[in-house]
Structure formats: structure tokens, C-alpha cells
mmCIF file of C-alpha atoms in Angstrom:
data_model
loop_
_atom_site.group_PDB
_atom_site.id
_atom_site.type_symbol
_atom_site.label_atom_id
_atom_site.label_comp_id
_atom_site.label_asym_id
_atom_site.label_seq_id
_atom_site.Cartn_x
_atom_site.Cartn_y
_atom_site.Cartn_z
ATOM 1 C CA UNK A 1370 -5.345 2.631 20.162
ATOM 2 C CA UNK A 1371 -4.299 6.039 21.466
ATOM 3 C CA UNK A 1372 -5.668 7.006 24.919
ATOM 4 C CA UNK A 1373 -8.376 9.623 25.090
ATOM 5 C CA UNK A 1374 -7.603 12.950 26.787
ATOM 6 C CA UNK A 1375 -8.952 13.351 30.308
ATOM 7 C CA UNK A 1376 -11.942 15.713 30.714
ATOM 8 C CA UNK A 1377 -10.688 19.276 30.638
ATOM 9 C CA UNK A 1378 -7.279 18.260 29.286
ATOM 10 C CA UNK A 1379 -6.027 20.428 26.449
ATOM 11 C CA UNK A 1380 -5.924 18.524 23.190
ATOM 12 C CA UNK A 1381 -2.604 18.652 21.312
ATOM 13 C CA UNK A 1382 -2.551 20.128 17.818
ATOM 14 C CA UNK A 1383 -3.751 17.718 15.137
ATOM 15 C CA UNK A 1384 -0.801 16.881 12.893
ATOM 16 C CA UNK A 1385 1.959 17.064 15.538
ATOM 17 C CA UNK A 1386 -0.140 14.846 17.752
ATOM 18 C CA UNK A 1387 -0.570 12.296 14.950
ATOM 19 C CA UNK A 1388 3.131 12.298 14.147
ATOM 20 C CA UNK A 1389 3.973 11.370 17.724
ATOM 21 C CA UNK A 1390 2.889 7.834 16.849
ATOM 22 C CA UNK A 1391 5.789 5.700 15.509
ATOM 23 C CA UNK A 1392 3.333 3.276 13.950
ATOM 24 C CA UNK A 1393 1.732 6.081 11.965
ATOM 25 C CA UNK A 1394 5.095 7.450 10.814
ATOM 26 C CA UNK A 1395 6.142 4.040 9.547
ATOM 27 C CA UNK A 1396 2.676 3.547 8.116
ATOM 28 C CA UNK A 1397 3.059 6.778 6.163
ATOM 29 C CA UNK A 1398 6.229 5.410 4.588
ATOM 30 C CA UNK A 1399 4.505 2.122 3.851
ATOM 31 C CA UNK A 1400 1.483 3.571 2.082
ATOM 32 C CA UNK A 1401 3.685 5.961 0.087
ATOM 33 C CA UNK A 1402 5.719 3.028 -1.253
ATOM 34 C CA UNK A 1403 2.620 0.896 -1.784
ATOM 35 C CA UNK A 1404 0.936 3.734 -3.662
ATOM 36 C CA UNK A 1405 3.950 4.067 -5.951
ATOM 37 C CA UNK A 1406 3.763 0.362 -6.756
ATOM 38 C CA UNK A 1407 0.000 0.386 -7.294
ATOM 39 C CA UNK A 1408 -0.295 3.486 -9.462
ATOM 40 C CA UNK A 1409 2.936 2.820 -11.324
ATOM 41 C CA UNK A 1410 1.834 -0.642 -12.402
ATOM 42 C CA UNK A 1411 -1.656 0.511 -13.272
ATOM 43 C CA UNK A 1412 -0.448 3.415 -15.374
ATOM 44 C CA UNK A 1413 2.027 1.486 -17.515
ATOM 45 C CA UNK A 1414 0.779 -2.087 -17.919
ATOM 46 C CA UNK A 1415 -1.524 -1.067 -20.818
ATOM 47 C CA UNK A 1416 1.475 0.373 -22.658
ATOM 48 C CA UNK A 1417 3.437 -2.818 -22.014
ATOM 49 C CA UNK A 1418 0.691 -4.914 -23.594
ATOM 50 C CA UNK A 1419 0.469 -2.647 -26.633
ATOM 51 C CA UNK A 1420 4.123 -1.837 -27.263
ATOM 52 C CA UNK A 1421 5.734 -5.143 -26.375
ATOM 53 C CA UNK A 1422 2.993 -7.653 -27.115
ATOM 54 C CA UNK A 1423 1.201 -6.060 -30.045
ATOM 55 C CA UNK A 1424 -2.264 -5.794 -28.542
ATOM 56 C CA UNK A 1425 -4.651 -3.165 -29.860
ATOM 57 C CA UNK A 1426 -5.975 -0.395 -27.655
ATOM 58 C CA UNK A 1427 -9.397 -2.073 -27.578
ATOM 59 C CA UNK A 1428 -8.025 -5.490 -26.630
ATOM 60 C CA UNK A 1429 -5.843 -3.939 -23.958
ATOM 61 C CA UNK A 1430 -8.641 -1.873 -22.471
ATOM 62 C CA UNK A 1431 -11.028 -4.778 -22.137
ATOM 63 C CA UNK A 1432 -8.475 -7.303 -20.858
ATOM 64 C CA UNK A 1433 -6.510 -5.065 -18.494
ATOM 65 C CA UNK A 1434 -9.662 -3.370 -17.244
ATOM 66 C CA UNK A 1435 -11.353 -6.667 -16.446
ATOM 67 C CA UNK A 1436 -8.286 -8.141 -14.748
ATOM 68 C CA UNK A 1437 -7.685 -4.993 -12.701
ATOM 69 C CA UNK A 1438 -11.306 -4.761 -11.577
ATOM 70 C CA UNK A 1439 -11.601 -8.403 -10.562
ATOM 71 C CA UNK A 1440 -8.196 -8.658 -8.899
ATOM 72 C CA UNK A 1441 -8.537 -5.279 -7.219
ATOM 73 C CA UNK A 1442 -11.948 -5.993 -5.743
ATOM 74 C CA UNK A 1443 -10.865 -9.429 -4.576
ATOM 75 C CA UNK A 1444 -7.642 -8.107 -3.046
ATOM 76 C CA UNK A 1445 -9.369 -5.260 -1.236
ATOM 77 C CA UNK A 1446 -12.076 -7.474 0.240
ATOM 78 C CA UNK A 1447 -9.704 -10.299 1.159
ATOM 79 C CA UNK A 1448 -7.228 -8.013 2.917
ATOM 80 C CA UNK A 1449 -9.948 -6.397 5.002
ATOM 81 C CA UNK A 1450 -11.427 -9.763 5.924
ATOM 82 C CA UNK A 1451 -7.993 -11.183 6.823
ATOM 83 C CA UNK A 1452 -7.067 -8.179 8.950
ATOM 84 C CA UNK A 1453 -10.294 -8.530 10.936
ATOM 85 C CA UNK A 1454 -9.699 -12.263 11.407
ATOM 86 C CA UNK A 1455 -6.142 -11.664 12.625
ATOM 87 C CA UNK A 1456 -7.253 -8.932 15.048
ATOM 88 C CA UNK A 1457 -10.018 -11.171 16.386
ATOM 89 C CA UNK A 1458 -7.348 -13.820 16.960
ATOM 90 C CA UNK A 1459 -5.351 -11.378 19.086
ATOM 91 C CA UNK A 1460 -2.936 -9.729 16.634
ATOM 92 C CA UNK A 1461 -2.809 -6.087 17.755
ATOM 93 C CA UNK A 1462 -0.965 -5.112 14.564
ATOM 94 C CA UNK A 1463 -3.138 -6.941 12.048
ATOM 95 C CA UNK A 1464 -3.856 -3.749 10.095
ATOM 96 C CA UNK A 1465 -0.160 -3.446 9.221
ATOM 97 C CA UNK A 1466 0.743 -7.133 9.199
ATOM 98 C CA UNK A 1467 -1.635 -7.840 6.308
ATOM 99 C CA UNK A 1468 -0.248 -5.009 4.110
ATOM 100 C CA UNK A 1469 3.263 -6.222 4.911
ATOM 101 C CA UNK A 1470 2.430 -9.716 3.641
ATOM 102 C CA UNK A 1471 0.631 -8.320 0.604
ATOM 103 C CA UNK A 1472 3.602 -6.174 -0.434
ATOM 104 C CA UNK A 1473 5.979 -9.108 -0.040
ATOM 105 C CA UNK A 1474 3.725 -11.232 -2.253
ATOM 106 C CA UNK A 1475 3.823 -8.617 -5.024
ATOM 107 C CA UNK A 1476 7.472 -9.376 -5.784
ATOM 108 C CA UNK A 1477 7.248 -12.782 -7.572
ATOM 109 C CA UNK A 1478 4.425 -11.936 -10.029
ATOM 110 C CA UNK A 1479 5.727 -8.460 -10.848
ATOM 111 C CA UNK A 1480 9.090 -10.029 -11.615
ATOM 112 C CA UNK A 1481 7.446 -12.517 -13.970
ATOM 113 C CA UNK A 1482 5.755 -9.657 -15.821
ATOM 114 C CA UNK A 1483 9.174 -8.490 -17.053
ATOM 115 C CA UNK A 1484 10.070 -11.832 -18.641
ATOM 116 C CA UNK A 1485 9.633 -12.685 -22.303
ATOM 117 C CA UNK A 1486 6.399 -14.600 -21.802
ATOM 118 C CA UNK A 1487 3.236 -14.991 -23.839
ATOM 119 C CA UNK A 1488 0.916 -11.980 -23.544
ATOM 120 C CA UNK A 1489 -1.696 -13.952 -21.629
ATOM 121 C CA UNK A 1490 0.941 -15.083 -19.129
ATOM 122 C CA UNK A 1491 2.106 -11.493 -18.632
ATOM 123 C CA UNK A 1492 -1.485 -10.394 -18.090
ATOM 124 C CA UNK A 1493 -2.020 -13.207 -15.586
ATOM 125 C CA UNK A 1494 1.127 -12.184 -13.698
ATOM 126 C CA UNK A 1495 -0.108 -8.611 -13.614
ATOM 127 C CA UNK A 1496 -3.509 -9.771 -12.369
ATOM 128 C CA UNK A 1497 -1.937 -11.707 -9.508
ATOM 129 C CA UNK A 1498 0.253 -8.708 -8.661
ATOM 130 C CA UNK A 1499 -2.847 -6.472 -8.696
ATOM 131 C CA UNK A 1500 -4.542 -8.724 -6.164
ATOM 132 C CA UNK A 1501 -1.698 -8.089 -3.726
ATOM 133 C CA UNK A 1502 -1.168 -4.459 -4.760
ATOM 134 C CA UNK A 1503 -4.628 -3.679 -3.345
ATOM 135 C CA UNK A 1504 -3.981 -5.666 -0.185
ATOM 136 C CA UNK A 1505 -2.578 -2.731 1.780
ATOM 137 C CA UNK A 1506 -5.248 -0.096 1.293
ATOM 138 C CA UNK A 1507 -8.237 -1.092 3.430
ATOM 139 C CA UNK A 1508 -6.264 -2.357 6.463
ATOM 140 C CA UNK A 1509 -3.943 0.663 6.455
ATOM 141 C CA UNK A 1510 -6.911 3.045 6.557
ATOM 142 C CA UNK A 1511 -8.014 1.286 9.749
ATOM 143 C CA UNK A 1512 -4.462 1.416 11.117
ATOM 144 C CA UNK A 1513 -4.353 5.190 10.685
ATOM 145 C CA UNK A 1514 -7.563 5.425 12.693
ATOM 146 C CA UNK A 1515 -6.026 3.338 15.469
ATOM 147 C CA UNK A 1516 -3.108 5.788 15.677
ATOM 148 C CA UNK A 1517 -5.425 8.806 15.929
ATOM 149 C CA UNK A 1518 -7.427 10.273 18.789
ATOM 150 C CA UNK A 1519 -11.134 10.981 18.554
ATOM 151 C CA UNK A 1520 -10.603 14.625 17.642
ATOM 152 C CA UNK A 1521 -8.166 14.039 14.768
ATOM 153 C CA UNK A 1522 -9.416 10.894 13.045
ATOM 154 C CA UNK A 1523 -10.634 12.930 10.069
ATOM 155 C CA UNK A 1524 -7.149 14.418 9.751
ATOM 156 C CA UNK A 1525 -5.638 10.914 9.823
ATOM 157 C CA UNK A 1526 -7.942 9.836 6.980
ATOM 158 C CA UNK A 1527 -7.070 12.959 4.985
ATOM 159 C CA UNK A 1528 -3.347 12.336 5.545
ATOM 160 C CA UNK A 1529 -3.724 8.797 4.208
ATOM 161 C CA UNK A 1530 -5.407 9.989 0.994
ATOM 162 C CA UNK A 1531 -2.950 12.868 0.616
ATOM 163 C CA UNK A 1532 0.158 10.672 0.834
ATOM 164 C CA UNK A 1533 -1.161 7.931 -1.419
ATOM 165 C CA UNK A 1534 -1.967 10.427 -4.152
ATOM 166 C CA UNK A 1535 0.932 12.865 -3.731
ATOM 167 C CA UNK A 1536 3.659 10.231 -3.552
ATOM 168 C CA UNK A 1537 2.015 7.173 -5.074
ATOM 169 C CA UNK A 1538 0.234 8.709 -8.027
ATOM 170 C CA UNK A 1539 2.708 11.562 -8.342
ATOM 171 C CA UNK A 1540 5.961 9.566 -8.348
ATOM 172 C CA UNK A 1541 5.108 5.969 -9.289
ATOM 173 C CA UNK A 1542 4.248 6.453 -12.993
ATOM 174 C CA UNK A 1543 6.915 9.162 -13.306
ATOM 175 C CA UNK A 1544 9.680 6.912 -11.977
ATOM 176 C CA UNK A 1545 8.760 4.074 -14.345
ATOM 177 C CA UNK A 1546 8.629 6.391 -17.342
ATOM 178 C CA UNK A 1547 11.982 7.981 -16.505
ATOM 179 C CA UNK A 1548 13.680 4.602 -16.000
ATOM 180 C CA UNK A 1549 12.148 3.244 -19.190
ATOM 181 C CA UNK A 1550 13.573 6.179 -21.167
ATOM 182 C CA UNK A 1551 16.971 5.504 -19.641
ATOM 183 C CA UNK A 1552 17.198 1.734 -20.182
ATOM 184 C CA UNK A 1553 14.909 1.423 -23.217
ATOM 185 C CA UNK A 1554 12.767 -1.397 -21.771
ATOM 186 C CA UNK A 1555 9.357 -0.528 -20.359
ATOM 187 C CA UNK A 1556 8.454 -3.908 -18.859
ATOM 188 C CA UNK A 1557 11.797 -4.138 -17.052
ATOM 189 C CA UNK A 1558 11.449 -0.578 -15.777
ATOM 190 C CA UNK A 1559 7.958 -1.353 -14.509
ATOM 191 C CA UNK A 1560 9.091 -4.462 -12.671
ATOM 192 C CA UNK A 1561 12.141 -2.756 -11.150
ATOM 193 C CA UNK A 1562 10.278 0.286 -9.840
ATOM 194 C CA UNK A 1563 7.216 -1.618 -8.639
ATOM 195 C CA UNK A 1564 9.405 -4.312 -7.107
ATOM 196 C CA UNK A 1565 11.593 -1.795 -5.287
ATOM 197 C CA UNK A 1566 8.568 0.122 -4.005
ATOM 198 C CA UNK A 1567 6.939 -3.102 -2.816
ATOM 199 C CA UNK A 1568 10.148 -4.209 -1.068
ATOM 200 C CA UNK A 1569 10.532 -0.911 0.777
ATOM 201 C CA UNK A 1570 6.808 -0.990 1.563
ATOM 202 C CA UNK A 1571 7.206 -4.444 3.095
ATOM 203 C CA UNK A 1572 9.958 -3.204 5.407
ATOM 204 C CA UNK A 1573 8.020 -0.066 6.359
ATOM 205 C CA UNK A 1574 4.866 -2.019 7.191
ATOM 206 C CA UNK A 1575 6.947 -4.475 9.211
ATOM 207 C CA UNK A 1576 8.278 -1.617 11.352
ATOM 208 C CA UNK A 1577 4.778 -0.123 11.578
ATOM 209 C CA UNK A 1578 3.403 -3.436 12.851
ATOM 210 C CA UNK A 1579 6.101 -3.684 15.502
ATOM 211 C CA UNK A 1580 5.442 -0.118 16.623
ATOM 212 C CA UNK A 1581 1.676 -0.648 16.731
ATOM 213 C CA UNK A 1582 2.099 -3.690 18.973
ATOM 214 C CA UNK A 1583 4.222 -1.648 21.358
ATOM 215 C CA UNK A 1584 1.665 1.156 21.373
ATOM 216 C CA UNK A 1585 -1.124 -1.325 22.090
ATOM 217 C CA UNK A 1586 0.882 -2.685 25.021
ATOM 218 C CA UNK A 1587 1.532 0.807 26.340
ATOM 219 C CA UNK A 1588 5.290 0.466 25.866
ATOM 220 C CA UNK A 1589 7.406 3.614 25.491
ATOM 221 C CA UNK A 1590 8.286 4.748 21.971
#
């Protein structure tokens, strides 16, 4: 956690002060990549089920909606619980270590979703990927608060939401659609973009975790 200013000390400006933290800078990169993976998969998996597996809009809505809700809720709760357990056990970077593991675990199931499997198997692979795709959100919100001072924690929360939506929601679905138009295969485009975003997110969260441990120890940047 960042030290509090001494009484009477002038508080640095909000955003520049936040960006002084290496863990937050790496965390910003991590949540941007994770958001691309999350929103990209969520936007296009219904089209995959309809176009490539012949499901109706009604079947797709019920099945994908149920899988996303169950996997998403389970992933969000589990990641928060695991981060708290790891921090209680002494891991000063638990809030980034858990997202790092979650993003790494996205890669196998999202790769399976591109294979020529039965529709139910594709949906199951997507459900497993969704569990991990939501594994970064709750812990990373806490990590942003750890990087902030008392007077700019609201700004840190706003920055988290801003990046996830601007980059994740803004670029994730767009990148998959553009690649699909280019190669003519939506499921492959989805797996490539989501997989690449998850891989880069893994590396970014790894660096964020290392930086957060140094900050907790009071080491220089």
C-alpha cells in the first residue's frame, strides 16, 4: 500500500500520482488485455453457435446466457476468495497473482472452442473459459486501491472502469470481427484474439505482481 502523506504535506495531483506506481501501470495493461478477451468472447460466441453450429437465436440465448451467468458468477466469487486467502497467507501481490493465473488458464479452453467439435463441447469450452475470463476483475479492483492513496482511491476505481470499457469493450469485439472478415473463420478469429489478449494479460499481471511486491517491501521502483 502507498504511504499516506504527512500532516500538512501537499498532496500530488491525482492521475500523475497514481501513474507513479509501476504496479498500477502494469495493472492497467493487464486489465486492458483481460477486458479485450472478456468482451470479445462474450460478443461473438453467440454468433459462433448460430453460424457454425446451426443453433437458433432462442437456443443460443438460453444456453449461452445460462453458461455465462453461472461461469461468470463462479469465477468472480472464486477469484476474490482466492486472492483473500493468498493475501492472508502472506502474498503481498495476491490481487495480481490471481488474475495472472486466471488469464493463463483461459488459453486451453479458448483454443478448444476453435476446433471442429460438437456444439455442446464448444459451449462447455466457452463456459470454462468464461470462468477464468472473470477471474481478473474483482482482485484487480482491489489492487488498484492498494496502489492509490486515500485522496485518489475514487480516481483509481474510475480509471479501472474507464480502461476496461474503452479498451476491452471498444477493441475486443472489433478486433475479432475484423480478423474474421480477413480469414473467413469466426471461431478461429475469436480464439486467436482472445488467446493473444489473455497471453499478454498474463505477462502484464505477472509484472504487476512483481512490482506490487517491491512496493509493499518499500523497494525503489
